[in-house]
Structures are given as C-alpha cells and as structure tokens.
Short mmCIF file of C-alpha atoms in Angstrom, two decimals:
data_model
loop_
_atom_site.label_atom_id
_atom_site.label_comp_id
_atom_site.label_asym_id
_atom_site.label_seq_id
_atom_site.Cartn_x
_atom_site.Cartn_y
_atom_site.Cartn_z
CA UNK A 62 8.80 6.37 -40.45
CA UNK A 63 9.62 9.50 -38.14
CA UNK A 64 9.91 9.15 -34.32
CA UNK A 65 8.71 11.80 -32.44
CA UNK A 66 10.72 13.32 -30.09
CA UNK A 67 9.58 14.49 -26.63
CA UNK A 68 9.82 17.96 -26.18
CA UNK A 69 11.84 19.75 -23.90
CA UNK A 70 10.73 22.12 -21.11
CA UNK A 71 12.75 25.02 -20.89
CA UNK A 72 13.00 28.36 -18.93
CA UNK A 73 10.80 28.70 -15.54
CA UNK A 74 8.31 25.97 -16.88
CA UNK A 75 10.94 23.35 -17.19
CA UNK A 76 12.65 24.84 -13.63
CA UNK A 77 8.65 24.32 -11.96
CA UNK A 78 8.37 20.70 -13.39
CA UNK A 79 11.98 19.34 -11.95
CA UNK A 80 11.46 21.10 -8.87
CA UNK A 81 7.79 19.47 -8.64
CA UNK A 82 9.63 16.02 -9.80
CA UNK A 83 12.15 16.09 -7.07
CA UNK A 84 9.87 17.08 -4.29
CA UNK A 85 7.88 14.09 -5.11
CA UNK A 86 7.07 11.69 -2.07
CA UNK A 87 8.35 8.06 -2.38
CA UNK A 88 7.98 6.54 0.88
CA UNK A 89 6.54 7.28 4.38
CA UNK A 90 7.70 6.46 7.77
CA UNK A 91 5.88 4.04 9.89
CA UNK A 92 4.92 6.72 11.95
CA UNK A 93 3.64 8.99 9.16
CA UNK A 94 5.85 12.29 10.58
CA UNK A 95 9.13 11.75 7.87
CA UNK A 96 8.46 12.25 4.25
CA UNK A 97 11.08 10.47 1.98
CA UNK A 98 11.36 12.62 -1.63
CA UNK A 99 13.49 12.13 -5.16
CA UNK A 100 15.77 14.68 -4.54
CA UNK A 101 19.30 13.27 -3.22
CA UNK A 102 22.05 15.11 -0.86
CA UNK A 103 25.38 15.22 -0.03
CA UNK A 104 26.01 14.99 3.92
CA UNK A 105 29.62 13.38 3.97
CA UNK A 106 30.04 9.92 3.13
CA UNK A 107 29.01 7.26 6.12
CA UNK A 108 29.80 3.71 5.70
CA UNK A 109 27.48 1.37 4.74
CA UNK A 110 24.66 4.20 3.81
CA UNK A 111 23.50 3.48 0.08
CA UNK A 112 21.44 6.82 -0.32
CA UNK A 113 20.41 9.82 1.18
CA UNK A 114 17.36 11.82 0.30
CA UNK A 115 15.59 14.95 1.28
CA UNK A 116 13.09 14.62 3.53
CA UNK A 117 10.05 16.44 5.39
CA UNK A 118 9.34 16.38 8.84
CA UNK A 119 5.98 16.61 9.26
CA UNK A 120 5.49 17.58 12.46
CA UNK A 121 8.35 20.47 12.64
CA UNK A 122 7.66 21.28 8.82
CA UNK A 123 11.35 21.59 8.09
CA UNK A 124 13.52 19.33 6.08
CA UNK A 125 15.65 16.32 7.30
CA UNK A 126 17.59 13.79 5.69
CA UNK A 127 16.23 9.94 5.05
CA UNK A 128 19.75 8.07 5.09
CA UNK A 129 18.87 4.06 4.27
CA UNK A 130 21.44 1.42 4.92
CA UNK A 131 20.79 -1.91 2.91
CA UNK A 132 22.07 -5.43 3.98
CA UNK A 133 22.67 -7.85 0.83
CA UNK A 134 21.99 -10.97 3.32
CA UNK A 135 18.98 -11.27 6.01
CA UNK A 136 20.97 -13.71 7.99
CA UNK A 137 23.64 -11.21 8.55
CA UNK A 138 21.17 -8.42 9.29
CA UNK A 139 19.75 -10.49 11.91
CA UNK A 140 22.77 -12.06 13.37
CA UNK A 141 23.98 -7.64 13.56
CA UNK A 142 19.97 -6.86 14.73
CA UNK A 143 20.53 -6.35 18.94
CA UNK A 144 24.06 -4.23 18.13
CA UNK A 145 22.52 -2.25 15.54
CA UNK A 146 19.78 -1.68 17.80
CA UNK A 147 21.84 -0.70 21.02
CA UNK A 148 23.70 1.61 18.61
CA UNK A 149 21.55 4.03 16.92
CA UNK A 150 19.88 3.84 20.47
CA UNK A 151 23.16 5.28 21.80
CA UNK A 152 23.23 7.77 18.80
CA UNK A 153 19.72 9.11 19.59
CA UNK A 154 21.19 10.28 23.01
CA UNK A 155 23.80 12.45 21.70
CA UNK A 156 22.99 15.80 22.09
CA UNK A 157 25.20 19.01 21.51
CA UNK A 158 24.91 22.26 20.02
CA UNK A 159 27.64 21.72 17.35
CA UNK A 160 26.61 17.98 16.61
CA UNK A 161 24.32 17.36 13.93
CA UNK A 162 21.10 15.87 14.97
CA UNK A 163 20.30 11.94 14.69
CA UNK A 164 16.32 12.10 15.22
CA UNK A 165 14.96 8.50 14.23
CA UNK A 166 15.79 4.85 13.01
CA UNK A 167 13.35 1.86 12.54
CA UNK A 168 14.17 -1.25 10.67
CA UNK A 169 12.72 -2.54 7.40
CA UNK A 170 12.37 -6.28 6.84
CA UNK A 171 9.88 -5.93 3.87
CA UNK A 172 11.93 -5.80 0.86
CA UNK A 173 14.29 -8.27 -0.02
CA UNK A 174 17.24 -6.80 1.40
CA UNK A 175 16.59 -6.13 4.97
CA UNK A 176 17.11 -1.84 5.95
CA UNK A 177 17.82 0.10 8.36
CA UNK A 178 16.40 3.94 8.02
CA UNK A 179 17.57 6.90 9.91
CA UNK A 180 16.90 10.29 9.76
CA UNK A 181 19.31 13.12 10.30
CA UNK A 182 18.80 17.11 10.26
CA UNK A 183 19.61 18.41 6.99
CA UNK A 184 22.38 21.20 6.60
CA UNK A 185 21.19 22.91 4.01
CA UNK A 186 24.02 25.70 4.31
CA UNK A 187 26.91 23.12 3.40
CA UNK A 188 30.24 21.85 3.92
CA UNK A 189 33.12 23.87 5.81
CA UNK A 190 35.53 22.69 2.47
CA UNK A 191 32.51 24.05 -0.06
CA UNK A 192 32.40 27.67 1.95
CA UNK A 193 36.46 27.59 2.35
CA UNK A 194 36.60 27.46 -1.40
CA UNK A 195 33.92 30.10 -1.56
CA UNK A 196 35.85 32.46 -0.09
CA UNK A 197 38.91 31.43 -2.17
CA UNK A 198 37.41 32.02 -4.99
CA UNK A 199 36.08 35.59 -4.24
CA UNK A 200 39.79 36.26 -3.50
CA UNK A 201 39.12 36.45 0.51
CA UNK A 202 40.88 35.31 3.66
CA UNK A 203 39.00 34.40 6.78
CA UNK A 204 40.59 36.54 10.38
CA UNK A 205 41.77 34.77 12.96
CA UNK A 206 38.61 35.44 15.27
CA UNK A 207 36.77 33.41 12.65
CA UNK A 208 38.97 30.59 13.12
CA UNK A 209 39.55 30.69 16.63
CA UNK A 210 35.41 30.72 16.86
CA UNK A 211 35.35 27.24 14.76
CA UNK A 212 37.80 25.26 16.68
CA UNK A 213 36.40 26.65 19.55
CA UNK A 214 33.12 24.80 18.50
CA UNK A 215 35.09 21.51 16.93
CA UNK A 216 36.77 21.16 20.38
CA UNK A 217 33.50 21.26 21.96
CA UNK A 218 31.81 18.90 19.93
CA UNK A 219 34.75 16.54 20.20
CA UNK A 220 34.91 17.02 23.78
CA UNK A 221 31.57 15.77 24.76
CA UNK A 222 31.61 12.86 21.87
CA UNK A 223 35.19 11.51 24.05
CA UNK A 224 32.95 12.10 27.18
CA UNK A 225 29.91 9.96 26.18
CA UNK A 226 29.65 6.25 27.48
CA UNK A 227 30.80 4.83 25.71
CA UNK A 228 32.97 7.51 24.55
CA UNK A 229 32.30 8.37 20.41
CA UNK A 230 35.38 8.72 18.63
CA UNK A 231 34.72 10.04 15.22
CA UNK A 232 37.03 8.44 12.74
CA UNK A 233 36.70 10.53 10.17
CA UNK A 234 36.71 14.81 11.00
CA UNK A 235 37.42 16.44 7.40
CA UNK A 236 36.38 19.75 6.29
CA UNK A 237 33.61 17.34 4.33
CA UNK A 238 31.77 16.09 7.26
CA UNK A 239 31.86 20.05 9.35
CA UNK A 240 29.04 21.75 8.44
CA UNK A 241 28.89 25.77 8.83
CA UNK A 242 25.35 27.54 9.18
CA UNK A 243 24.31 31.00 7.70
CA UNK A 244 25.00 32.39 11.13
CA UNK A 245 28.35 30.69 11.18
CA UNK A 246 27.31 27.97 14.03
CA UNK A 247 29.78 24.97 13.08
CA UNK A 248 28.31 21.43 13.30
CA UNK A 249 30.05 17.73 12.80
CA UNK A 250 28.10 15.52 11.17
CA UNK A 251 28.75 11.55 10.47
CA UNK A 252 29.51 11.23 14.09
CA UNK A 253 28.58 7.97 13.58
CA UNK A 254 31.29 7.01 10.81
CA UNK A 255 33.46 4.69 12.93
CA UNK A 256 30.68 2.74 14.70
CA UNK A 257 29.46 2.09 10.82
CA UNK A 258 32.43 0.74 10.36
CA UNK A 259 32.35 -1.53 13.10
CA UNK A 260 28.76 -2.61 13.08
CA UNK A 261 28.27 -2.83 9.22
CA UNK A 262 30.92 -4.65 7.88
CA UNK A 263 28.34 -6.55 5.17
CA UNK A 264 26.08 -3.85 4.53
CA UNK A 265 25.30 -2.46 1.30
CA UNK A 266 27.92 -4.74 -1.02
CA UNK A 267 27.05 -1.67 -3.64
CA UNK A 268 29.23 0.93 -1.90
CA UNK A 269 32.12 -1.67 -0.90
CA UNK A 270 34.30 0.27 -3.63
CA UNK A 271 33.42 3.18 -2.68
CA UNK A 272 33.95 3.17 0.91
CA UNK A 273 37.21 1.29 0.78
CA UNK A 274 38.59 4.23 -1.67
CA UNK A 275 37.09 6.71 0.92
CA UNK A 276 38.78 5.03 3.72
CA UNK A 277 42.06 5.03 2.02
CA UNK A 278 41.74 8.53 1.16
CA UNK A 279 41.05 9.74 4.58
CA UNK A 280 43.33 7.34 6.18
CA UNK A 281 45.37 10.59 7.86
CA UNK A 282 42.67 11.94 9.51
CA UNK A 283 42.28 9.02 11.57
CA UNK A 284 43.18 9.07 15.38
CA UNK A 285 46.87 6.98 15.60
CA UNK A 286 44.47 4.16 17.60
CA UNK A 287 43.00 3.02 14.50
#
C-alpha cells in the first residue's frame, strides 16, 4: 500500500498561498477596528507577552501589532485586574514622536486563561541592531551626524518617559527594542518592559524561561536602581 504524498507548491504559486495563509484573520476586537492575523513579529521581547501577531487596523488601514498576555490562574488575574487597568491606562497617555505607539487594551475573560490584549504600531522597518549589522555587512560606517541625530532622538524619548507621572523608566533600552524608520526617525519601543515586570509577575508561566534568560542577559542595561 502506497501513501500519497501532498504535493508541494513551489515558485510564485506556493509564495501567493503562504502569503494568503499568513494574512488569514483569526480573531477580531470587540470593537471590530483591529484585525488579529497568522503571521507573527518580532518587536523586542516584553515580559509576560506570549505572542505577537500582525494586525490590521481597520479604520487607519495600516498594520499594527496584536500583543496578548495570558494569565495561567483567574484568581491572580483578578486579584492584578484594577493595577493592570490603571497601567495600560497610563500607557495610552504616552505620547512622543520617538515612542512607539500603545493604541488599545481590553481584557479577555472567555477562554480559560484570562488575557489581556494590546495593540501597538508595527515597525515594519526594524531593529536599530538588524540595520547596524546591515551596514556592517555592506562594509559601511555610519558619520557622526547620523549618530549625533539618534541620541538626539533617544534622549528625547527618555526625557519625557522620566518626566511622565509617574515617571516611566524603561528597564530595558538595547539596540533590540530602538526601532529606525525608512526616513531614519528613531523610535523606543517596549516602553512598557519594567512595569511588565512589576505588574505581571504570574503571567504567562510559558515564557518564565524565557524571560528570566532575557533578564539575565540584559542585566547591564539596567539603570543602577534596579
């Protein structure tokens, strides 16, 4: 007896049906305006966040990112509830040209393990480390004006995160979590890193590996206070 094997797409057909596959729409915000899809991303590792997926905005028609933090135990979710709530209300009031966007949260109590969704803008361009080693690679150096123009726009950013109230500190500033547009605009993203840490200590029990090897790993580019 002979099993038949599936066959394989290949060339621009095979390219059409991933694309089609990953663009595929899982899940719907209460509202109806964010679009969760397949496809996964990379914005810097927060605590606490299991996944992060593409997403559409609806109502702005460009893409965002659907960031879902799970909590193992719905007594600890709702003993957390009021200080989750005050923070990602705090987070949704941060607004700077070099920060990236927090747009949205709402909470999920439907599944078994109680959520908490938020949506952040998507920078599609990547990571300050990923274009550093782009430019390594093609055997280039960046001037001086170019790196005087991205501190310039770090220090901002930092500035007005200190000045909030309560002030932000971010916990965790690597060449990972600074994003760098087409236009060279610098953004921080994970802003939000250290009050993770704080406010989900029993989230997600899947990335507790993970995010202690993280923390370890980034321990020096934590302010001397922590």
């Amino acid at each position: 007896m002979t099993m038949s094997v599936p066959e394989r797409k290949s060339g621009s057909e095979g390219k059409e049906e991933e694309s089609e596959d990953e663009s595929e729409i899982l899940e719907e915000s209460p509202c109806g305006r964010w679009q969760k899809r397949k496809e996964q991303v990379s914005q810097g590792n927060v605590p606490g966040v299991e996944s992060a997926s593409l997403a559409m905005d609806t109502e702005e028609g460009v893409e965002v990112v659907w960031n879902e933090v799970l909590f193992s135990d719905k007594k600890v979710f709702k003993a957390q509830e009021e200080k989750i709530k005050e923070m990602f209300e705090n987070l949704m009031q941060v607004e700077h040209p070099n920060i990236v966007k927090f747009h949205k949260y709402w909470l999920d109590m439907k599944e078994t393990q109680a959520r908490v969704i938020f949506i952040t803008e998507y920078m599609s361009s990547g990571s300050l480390k990923q274009f550093l080693k782009k430019t390594k690679k093609n055997h280039k150096t960046m001037n001086v004006k170019a790196w005087k123009r991205w501190c310039t726009q770090i220090l901002s950013a930092l500035s007005y995160l200190h000045s909030c109230d309560p002030p932000i500190i971010h916990g965790n500033l690597t060449c990972d979590t600074i994003f760098i547009q087409h236009n060279g605009l610098i953004k921080i993203g994970s802003v939000w890193h250290r009050l993770f840490v704080n406010v989900f200590p029993d989230a997600s029990v899947h990335n507790k590996g993970r995010q202690h090897r993280d923390e370890q790993r980034n321990l020096h580019f934590f302010a001397p206070e922590y």
